[in-house]
XYZ file of C-alpha atoms in Angstrom:
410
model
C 18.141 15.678 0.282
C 22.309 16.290 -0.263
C 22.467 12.783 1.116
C 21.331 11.973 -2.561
C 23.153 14.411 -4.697
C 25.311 11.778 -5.810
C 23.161 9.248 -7.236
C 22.924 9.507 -11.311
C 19.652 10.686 -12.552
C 18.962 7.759 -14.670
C 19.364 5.298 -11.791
C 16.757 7.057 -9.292
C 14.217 7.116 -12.306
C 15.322 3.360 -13.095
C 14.500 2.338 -9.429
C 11.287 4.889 -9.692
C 10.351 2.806 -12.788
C 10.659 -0.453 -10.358
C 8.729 0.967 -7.647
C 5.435 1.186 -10.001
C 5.892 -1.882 -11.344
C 6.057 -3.431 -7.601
C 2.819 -1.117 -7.331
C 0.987 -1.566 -10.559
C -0.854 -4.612 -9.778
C -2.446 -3.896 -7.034
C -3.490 -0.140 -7.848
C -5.030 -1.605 -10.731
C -6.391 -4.246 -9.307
C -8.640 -2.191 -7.085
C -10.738 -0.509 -9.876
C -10.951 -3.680 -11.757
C -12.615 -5.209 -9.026
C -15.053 -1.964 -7.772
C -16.163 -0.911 -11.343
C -14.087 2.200 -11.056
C -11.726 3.214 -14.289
C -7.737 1.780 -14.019
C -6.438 4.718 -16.346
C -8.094 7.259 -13.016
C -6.409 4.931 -10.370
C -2.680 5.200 -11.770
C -3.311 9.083 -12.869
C -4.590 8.889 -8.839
C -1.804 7.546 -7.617
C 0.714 9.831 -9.190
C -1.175 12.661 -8.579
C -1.558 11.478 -4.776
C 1.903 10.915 -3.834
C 2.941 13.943 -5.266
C 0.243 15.870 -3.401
C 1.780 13.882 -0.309
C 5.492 14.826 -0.918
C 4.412 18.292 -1.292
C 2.990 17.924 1.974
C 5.679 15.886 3.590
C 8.491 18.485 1.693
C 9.606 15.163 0.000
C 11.361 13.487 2.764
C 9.285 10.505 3.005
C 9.825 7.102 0.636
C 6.321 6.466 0.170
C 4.005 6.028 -2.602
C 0.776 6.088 -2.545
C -1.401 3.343 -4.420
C -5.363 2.392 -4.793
C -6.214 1.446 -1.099
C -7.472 -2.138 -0.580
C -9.460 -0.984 2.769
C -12.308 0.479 -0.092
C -12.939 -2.448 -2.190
C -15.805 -4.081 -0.550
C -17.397 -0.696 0.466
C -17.370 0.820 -2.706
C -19.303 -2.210 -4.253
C -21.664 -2.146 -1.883
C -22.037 1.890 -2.182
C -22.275 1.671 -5.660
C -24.812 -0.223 -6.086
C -26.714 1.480 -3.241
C -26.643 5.015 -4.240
C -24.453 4.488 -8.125
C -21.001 5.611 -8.925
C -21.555 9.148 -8.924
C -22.309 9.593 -5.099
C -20.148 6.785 -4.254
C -17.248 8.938 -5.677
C -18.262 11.619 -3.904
C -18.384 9.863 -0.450
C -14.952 8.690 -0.994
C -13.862 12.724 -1.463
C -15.266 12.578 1.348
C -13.537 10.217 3.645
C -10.430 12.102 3.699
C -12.611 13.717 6.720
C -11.136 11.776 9.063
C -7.359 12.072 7.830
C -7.549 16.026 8.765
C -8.869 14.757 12.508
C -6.158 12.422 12.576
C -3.985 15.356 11.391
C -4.970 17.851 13.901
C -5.372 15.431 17.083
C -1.414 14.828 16.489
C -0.591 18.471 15.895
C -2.926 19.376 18.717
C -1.442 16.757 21.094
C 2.169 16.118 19.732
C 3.362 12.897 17.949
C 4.272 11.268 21.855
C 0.634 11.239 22.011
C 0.802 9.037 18.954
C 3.880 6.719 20.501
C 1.543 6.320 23.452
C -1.150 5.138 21.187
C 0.864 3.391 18.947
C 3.769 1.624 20.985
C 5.617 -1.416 19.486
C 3.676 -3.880 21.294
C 0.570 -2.395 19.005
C 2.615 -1.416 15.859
C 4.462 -4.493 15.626
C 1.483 -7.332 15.356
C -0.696 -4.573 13.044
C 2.364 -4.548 10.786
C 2.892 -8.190 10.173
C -1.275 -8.323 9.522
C -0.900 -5.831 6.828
C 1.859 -8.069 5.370
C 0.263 -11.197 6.386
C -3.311 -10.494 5.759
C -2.620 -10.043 2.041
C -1.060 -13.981 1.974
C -3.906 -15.147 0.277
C -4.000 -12.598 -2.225
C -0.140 -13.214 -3.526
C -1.107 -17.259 -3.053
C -3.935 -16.814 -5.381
C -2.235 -14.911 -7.780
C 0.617 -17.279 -7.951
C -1.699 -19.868 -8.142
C -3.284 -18.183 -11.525
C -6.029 -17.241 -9.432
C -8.046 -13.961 -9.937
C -11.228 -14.140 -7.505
C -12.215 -17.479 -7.762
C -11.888 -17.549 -11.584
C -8.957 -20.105 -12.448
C -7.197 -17.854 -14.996
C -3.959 -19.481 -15.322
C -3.620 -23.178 -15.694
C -2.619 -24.281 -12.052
C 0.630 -26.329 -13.277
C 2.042 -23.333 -15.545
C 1.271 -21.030 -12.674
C 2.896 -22.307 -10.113
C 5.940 -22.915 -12.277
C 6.172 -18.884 -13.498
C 5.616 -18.007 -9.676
C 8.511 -19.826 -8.297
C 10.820 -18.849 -11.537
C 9.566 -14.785 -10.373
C 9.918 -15.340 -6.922
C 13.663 -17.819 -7.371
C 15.024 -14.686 -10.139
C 13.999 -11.882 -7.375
C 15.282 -13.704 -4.449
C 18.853 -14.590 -5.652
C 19.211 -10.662 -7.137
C 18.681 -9.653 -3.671
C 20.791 -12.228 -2.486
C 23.955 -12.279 -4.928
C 23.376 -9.689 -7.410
C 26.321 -6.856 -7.736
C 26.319 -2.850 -8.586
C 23.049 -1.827 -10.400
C 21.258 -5.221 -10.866
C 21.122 -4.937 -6.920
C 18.784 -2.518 -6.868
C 16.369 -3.583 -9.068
C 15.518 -7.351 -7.833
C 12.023 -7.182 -8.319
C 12.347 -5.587 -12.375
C 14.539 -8.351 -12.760
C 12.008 -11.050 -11.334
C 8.943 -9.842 -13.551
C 11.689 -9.825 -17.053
C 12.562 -13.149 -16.103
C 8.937 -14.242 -15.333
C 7.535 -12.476 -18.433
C 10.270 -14.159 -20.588
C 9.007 -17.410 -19.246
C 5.250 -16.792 -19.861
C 6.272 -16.370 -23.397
C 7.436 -19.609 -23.377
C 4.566 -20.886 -21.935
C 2.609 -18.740 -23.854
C 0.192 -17.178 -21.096
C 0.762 -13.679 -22.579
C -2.142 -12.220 -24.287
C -1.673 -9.245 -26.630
C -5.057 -8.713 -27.119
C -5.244 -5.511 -24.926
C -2.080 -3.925 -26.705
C -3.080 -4.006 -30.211
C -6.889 -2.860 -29.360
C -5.654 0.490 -27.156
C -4.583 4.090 -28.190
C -1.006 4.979 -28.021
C -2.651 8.310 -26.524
C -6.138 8.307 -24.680
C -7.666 10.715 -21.820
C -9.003 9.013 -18.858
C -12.802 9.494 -18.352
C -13.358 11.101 -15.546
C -15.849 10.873 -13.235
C -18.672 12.940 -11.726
C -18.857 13.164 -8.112
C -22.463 13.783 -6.228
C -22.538 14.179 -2.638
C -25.070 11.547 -1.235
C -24.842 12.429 2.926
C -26.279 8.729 3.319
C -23.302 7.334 1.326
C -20.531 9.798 3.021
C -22.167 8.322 6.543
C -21.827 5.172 4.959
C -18.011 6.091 4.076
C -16.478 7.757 6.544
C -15.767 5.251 9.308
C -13.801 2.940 6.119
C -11.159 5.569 6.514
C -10.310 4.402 9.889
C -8.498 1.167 8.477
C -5.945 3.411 5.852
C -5.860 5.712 8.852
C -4.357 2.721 11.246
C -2.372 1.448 7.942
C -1.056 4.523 7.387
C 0.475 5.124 10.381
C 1.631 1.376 10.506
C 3.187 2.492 7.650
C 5.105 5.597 8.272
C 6.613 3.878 11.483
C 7.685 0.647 9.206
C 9.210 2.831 6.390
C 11.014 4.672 9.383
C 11.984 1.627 10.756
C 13.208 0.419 7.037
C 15.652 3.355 6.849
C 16.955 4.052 9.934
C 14.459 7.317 10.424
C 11.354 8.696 12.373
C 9.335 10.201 10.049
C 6.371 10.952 12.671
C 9.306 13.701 14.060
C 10.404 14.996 10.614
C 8.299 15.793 8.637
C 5.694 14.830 11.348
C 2.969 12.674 11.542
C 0.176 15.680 11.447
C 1.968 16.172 7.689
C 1.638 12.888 6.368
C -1.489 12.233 7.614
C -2.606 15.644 5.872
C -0.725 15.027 2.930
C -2.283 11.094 2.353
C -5.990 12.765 3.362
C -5.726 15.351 0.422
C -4.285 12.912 -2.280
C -7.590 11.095 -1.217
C -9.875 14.436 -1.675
C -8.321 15.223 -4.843
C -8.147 11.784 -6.123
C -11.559 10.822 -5.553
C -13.204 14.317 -6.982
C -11.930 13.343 -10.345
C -12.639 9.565 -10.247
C -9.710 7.083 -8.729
C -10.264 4.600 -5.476
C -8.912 6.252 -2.557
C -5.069 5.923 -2.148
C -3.026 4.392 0.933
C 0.685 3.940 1.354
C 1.776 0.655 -0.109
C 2.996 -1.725 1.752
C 4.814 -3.901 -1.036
C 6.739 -0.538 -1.902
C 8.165 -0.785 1.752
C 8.797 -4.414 1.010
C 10.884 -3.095 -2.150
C 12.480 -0.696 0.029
C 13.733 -2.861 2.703
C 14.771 -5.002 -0.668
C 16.816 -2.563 -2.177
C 18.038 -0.701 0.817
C 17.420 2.569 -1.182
C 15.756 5.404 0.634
C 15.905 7.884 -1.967
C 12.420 10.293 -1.798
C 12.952 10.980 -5.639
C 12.396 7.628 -6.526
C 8.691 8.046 -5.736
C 8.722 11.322 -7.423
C 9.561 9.510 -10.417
C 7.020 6.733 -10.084
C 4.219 9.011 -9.271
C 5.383 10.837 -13.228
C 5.569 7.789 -14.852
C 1.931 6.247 -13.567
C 0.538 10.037 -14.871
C 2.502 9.355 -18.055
C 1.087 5.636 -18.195
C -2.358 7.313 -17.411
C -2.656 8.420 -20.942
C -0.614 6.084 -23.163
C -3.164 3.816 -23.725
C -0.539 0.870 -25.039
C 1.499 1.269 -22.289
C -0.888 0.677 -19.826
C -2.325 -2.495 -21.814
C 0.978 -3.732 -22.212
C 1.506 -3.729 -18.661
C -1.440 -5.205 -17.880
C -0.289 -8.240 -20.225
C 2.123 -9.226 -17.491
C 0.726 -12.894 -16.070
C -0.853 -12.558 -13.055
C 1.765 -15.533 -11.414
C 4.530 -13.158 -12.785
C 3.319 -10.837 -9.862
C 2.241 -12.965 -7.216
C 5.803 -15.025 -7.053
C 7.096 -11.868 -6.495
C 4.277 -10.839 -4.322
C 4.762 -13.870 -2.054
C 8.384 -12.127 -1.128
C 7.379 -8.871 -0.446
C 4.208 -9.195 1.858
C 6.257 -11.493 3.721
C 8.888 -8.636 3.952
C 6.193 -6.338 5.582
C 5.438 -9.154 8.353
C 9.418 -9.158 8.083
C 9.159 -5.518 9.445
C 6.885 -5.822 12.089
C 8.509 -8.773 13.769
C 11.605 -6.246 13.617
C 9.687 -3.613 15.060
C 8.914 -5.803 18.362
C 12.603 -6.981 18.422
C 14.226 -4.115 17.871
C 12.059 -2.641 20.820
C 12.829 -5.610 22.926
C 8.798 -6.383 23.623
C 8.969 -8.942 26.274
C 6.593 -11.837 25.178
C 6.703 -14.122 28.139
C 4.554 -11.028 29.640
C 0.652 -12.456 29.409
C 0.086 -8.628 28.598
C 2.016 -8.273 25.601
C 1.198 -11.888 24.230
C -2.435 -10.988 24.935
C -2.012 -8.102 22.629
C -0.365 -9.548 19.700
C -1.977 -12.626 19.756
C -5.723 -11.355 19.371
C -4.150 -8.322 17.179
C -2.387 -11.373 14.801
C -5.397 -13.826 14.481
C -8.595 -11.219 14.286
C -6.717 -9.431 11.606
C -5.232 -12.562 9.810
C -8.424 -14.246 9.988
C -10.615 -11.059 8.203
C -12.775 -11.269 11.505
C -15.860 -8.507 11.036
C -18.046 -6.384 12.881
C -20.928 -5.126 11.527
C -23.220 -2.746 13.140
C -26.185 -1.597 10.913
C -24.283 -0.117 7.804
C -21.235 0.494 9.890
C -18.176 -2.398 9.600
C -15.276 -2.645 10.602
C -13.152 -5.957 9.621
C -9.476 -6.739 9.131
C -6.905 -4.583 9.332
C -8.759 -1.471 10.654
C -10.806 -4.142 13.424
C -7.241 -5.717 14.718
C -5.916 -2.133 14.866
C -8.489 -0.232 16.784
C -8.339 -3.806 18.586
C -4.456 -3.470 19.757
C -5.432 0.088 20.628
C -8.372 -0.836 22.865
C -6.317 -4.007 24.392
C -2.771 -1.327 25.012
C -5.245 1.158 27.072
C -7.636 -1.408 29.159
C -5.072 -4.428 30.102
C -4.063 -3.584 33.217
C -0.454 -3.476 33.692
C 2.433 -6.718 34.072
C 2.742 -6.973 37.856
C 5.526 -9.311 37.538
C 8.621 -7.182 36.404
C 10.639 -10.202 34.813
């Protein structure tokens, strides 16, 4: 942590501010869509990645956010069995993190590069990156399922002013306006939505300046933990995918120190906790990598202070409304840059690693890995699924262990 001693207090909580503003969409997002309560999901996320960096002894740059994996699953479960058991099942699914945790304590993190070499990590990377395209699209697009919420014109326009303002901070900005391209891309975008006057105040002026979330009551349903259980393999897969990308980002190997078993451990509890008192599971964020790799700032504090501002936001009621006036294009310009930043990473990973792919091996693995998990292809067995991200990563596993071997040597 002395690596960081020198950096001003109000600039780590500045770029901590930044962070779960990149985040705030789509941990929000989540319970808006399932039913579940948006005040729970940012208290959940705080909560959660401070559980994690209490795990991890806070040398990880990772926050944790609502986890995208859940969404369809927890529809589905709620109207099977209702909310209360669904939020128990979800408790629940941490089950498999502590596995995960002990398999790589049991067997050491090599066991985990064996598993998980580039040739698997890098494809499953750019589909976690790539596989949300068409959610940043559609939001830039004023698009929030397939209700047109922004007029198309006026959206596209705000999008590209985001996405123009965040790219040319990056690009040219100097001293502390460097490190905070993406705040500056939503002020600029915001200002323009006021001109184009897309902002509704509505929310604002009908919210508490202070409110306590309602909390939920879990029930423990064993036919919805059954049902449950298995989702947790996807966050598992992105998870890891994700430690090994932030690593890459700055330079570090995070499955050594703090070690994989401890992140794994510390992302399964955030999910117990998180889910006992009401929030959609929690994952590491991807787009917080992007901002990252953006900002080139590795600090572990900055998370610390995002995870205390989303508690804070939990209960200011007009805080948390006033974010959520922010235009949906305002977010997906910006989007478009950094999910594009994650399948930035895992190209990276396969260069950096030299991954030869004029072997058919290795362009067997990444191309089935890249178009099953970029095309949402699904499995479905009985009440068991597995689709997406968590199909094209147990894919890349399968394909890494059963292709035979390059006999050519080129």
């Amino acid at each position: 942590m002395s690596t960081y001693a020198h950096e001003p207090t109000w600039r780590t909580a500045l770029s901590g501010a930044q962070i779960l503003f990149v985040a705030f969409g789509a941990t929000v997002l989540v319970p808006l869509l399932t039913g579940l309560n948006p005040s729970l999901a940012l208290l959940g996320a705080g909560v959660g990645t401070l559980i994690f960096q209490l795990c991890t002894k806070r040398q990880v740059p990772i926050y944790l956010g609502s986890s995208f994996a859940f969404i369809a699953p927890v529809i589905y479960s709620v109207q099977t069995w209702g909310m209360p058991a669904t939020l128990g099942a979800l408790a629940a699914a941490s089950f498999f993190y502590y596995v995960a945790a002990g398999l790589v304590k049991w067997r050491g993190v090599d066991f985990i590069h064996r598993l998980l070499p580039p040739v698997v990590i890098g494809p499953v990377v750019m589909v976690i990156g790539l596989g949300l395209a068409q959610v940043a699209v559609n939001m830039a697009t004023g698009k929030a399922g397939e209700a047109q919420v922004v007029p198309y014109e006026t959206a596209i326009a705000i999008a590209a002013i985001s996405l123009l303002a965040t790219m040319l901070t990056a690009i040219r900005a100097k001293g502390l306006l460097k490190l905070v391209p993406i705040l500056v891309g939503v002020a600029v975008g915001y200002v323009a939505s006021l001109f184009a006057g897309i902002v509704d105040f509505g929310k604002v002026s009908a919210a508490a300046w202070i409110a306590l979330p309602e909390f939920g009551k879990p029930e423990f349903n064993l036919a919805a933990i059954l049902f449950m259980i298995p989702v947790a393999i996807a966050p598992i897969v992105e998870h890891v995918g994700g430690i090994l990308a932030i690593g890459s980002v700055a330079g570090k190997d995070y499955t050594e120190s703090p070690g994989l078993h401890r992140t794994l451990l510390g992302d399964g509890l955030a999910v117990n906790v998180v889910g006992l008192f009401g929030g959609p599971p929690v994952t590491t964020y991807g787009e917080v990598t992007g901002a990252v790799m953006l900002t080139k700032n590795y600090n572990p504090a900055i998370m610390t202070w995002a995870a205390g501002f989303a508690i804070l936001m939990a209960f200011v009621g007009k805080f948390g409304a006033l974010l959520q006036t922010i235009p949906l294009p305002v977010m997906g310009g910006i989007m478009v840059l950094l999910f594009g930043s994650i399948a930035g990473i895992g190209l990276k990973t396969l260069m950096d690693a030299k991954v030869d792919l004029a072997s058919p091996r290795n362009l067997c693995i990444v191309s089935v890995t890249l178009v099953t998990g970029i095309g949402g292809l699904g499995v479905h067995i009985g009440s068991f699924s597995l689709q997406g991200i968590s199909l094209c990563g147990v894919l890349a596993v399968a394909l890494n262990f059963l292709l035979p071997k390059s006999s050519d040597a080129h």
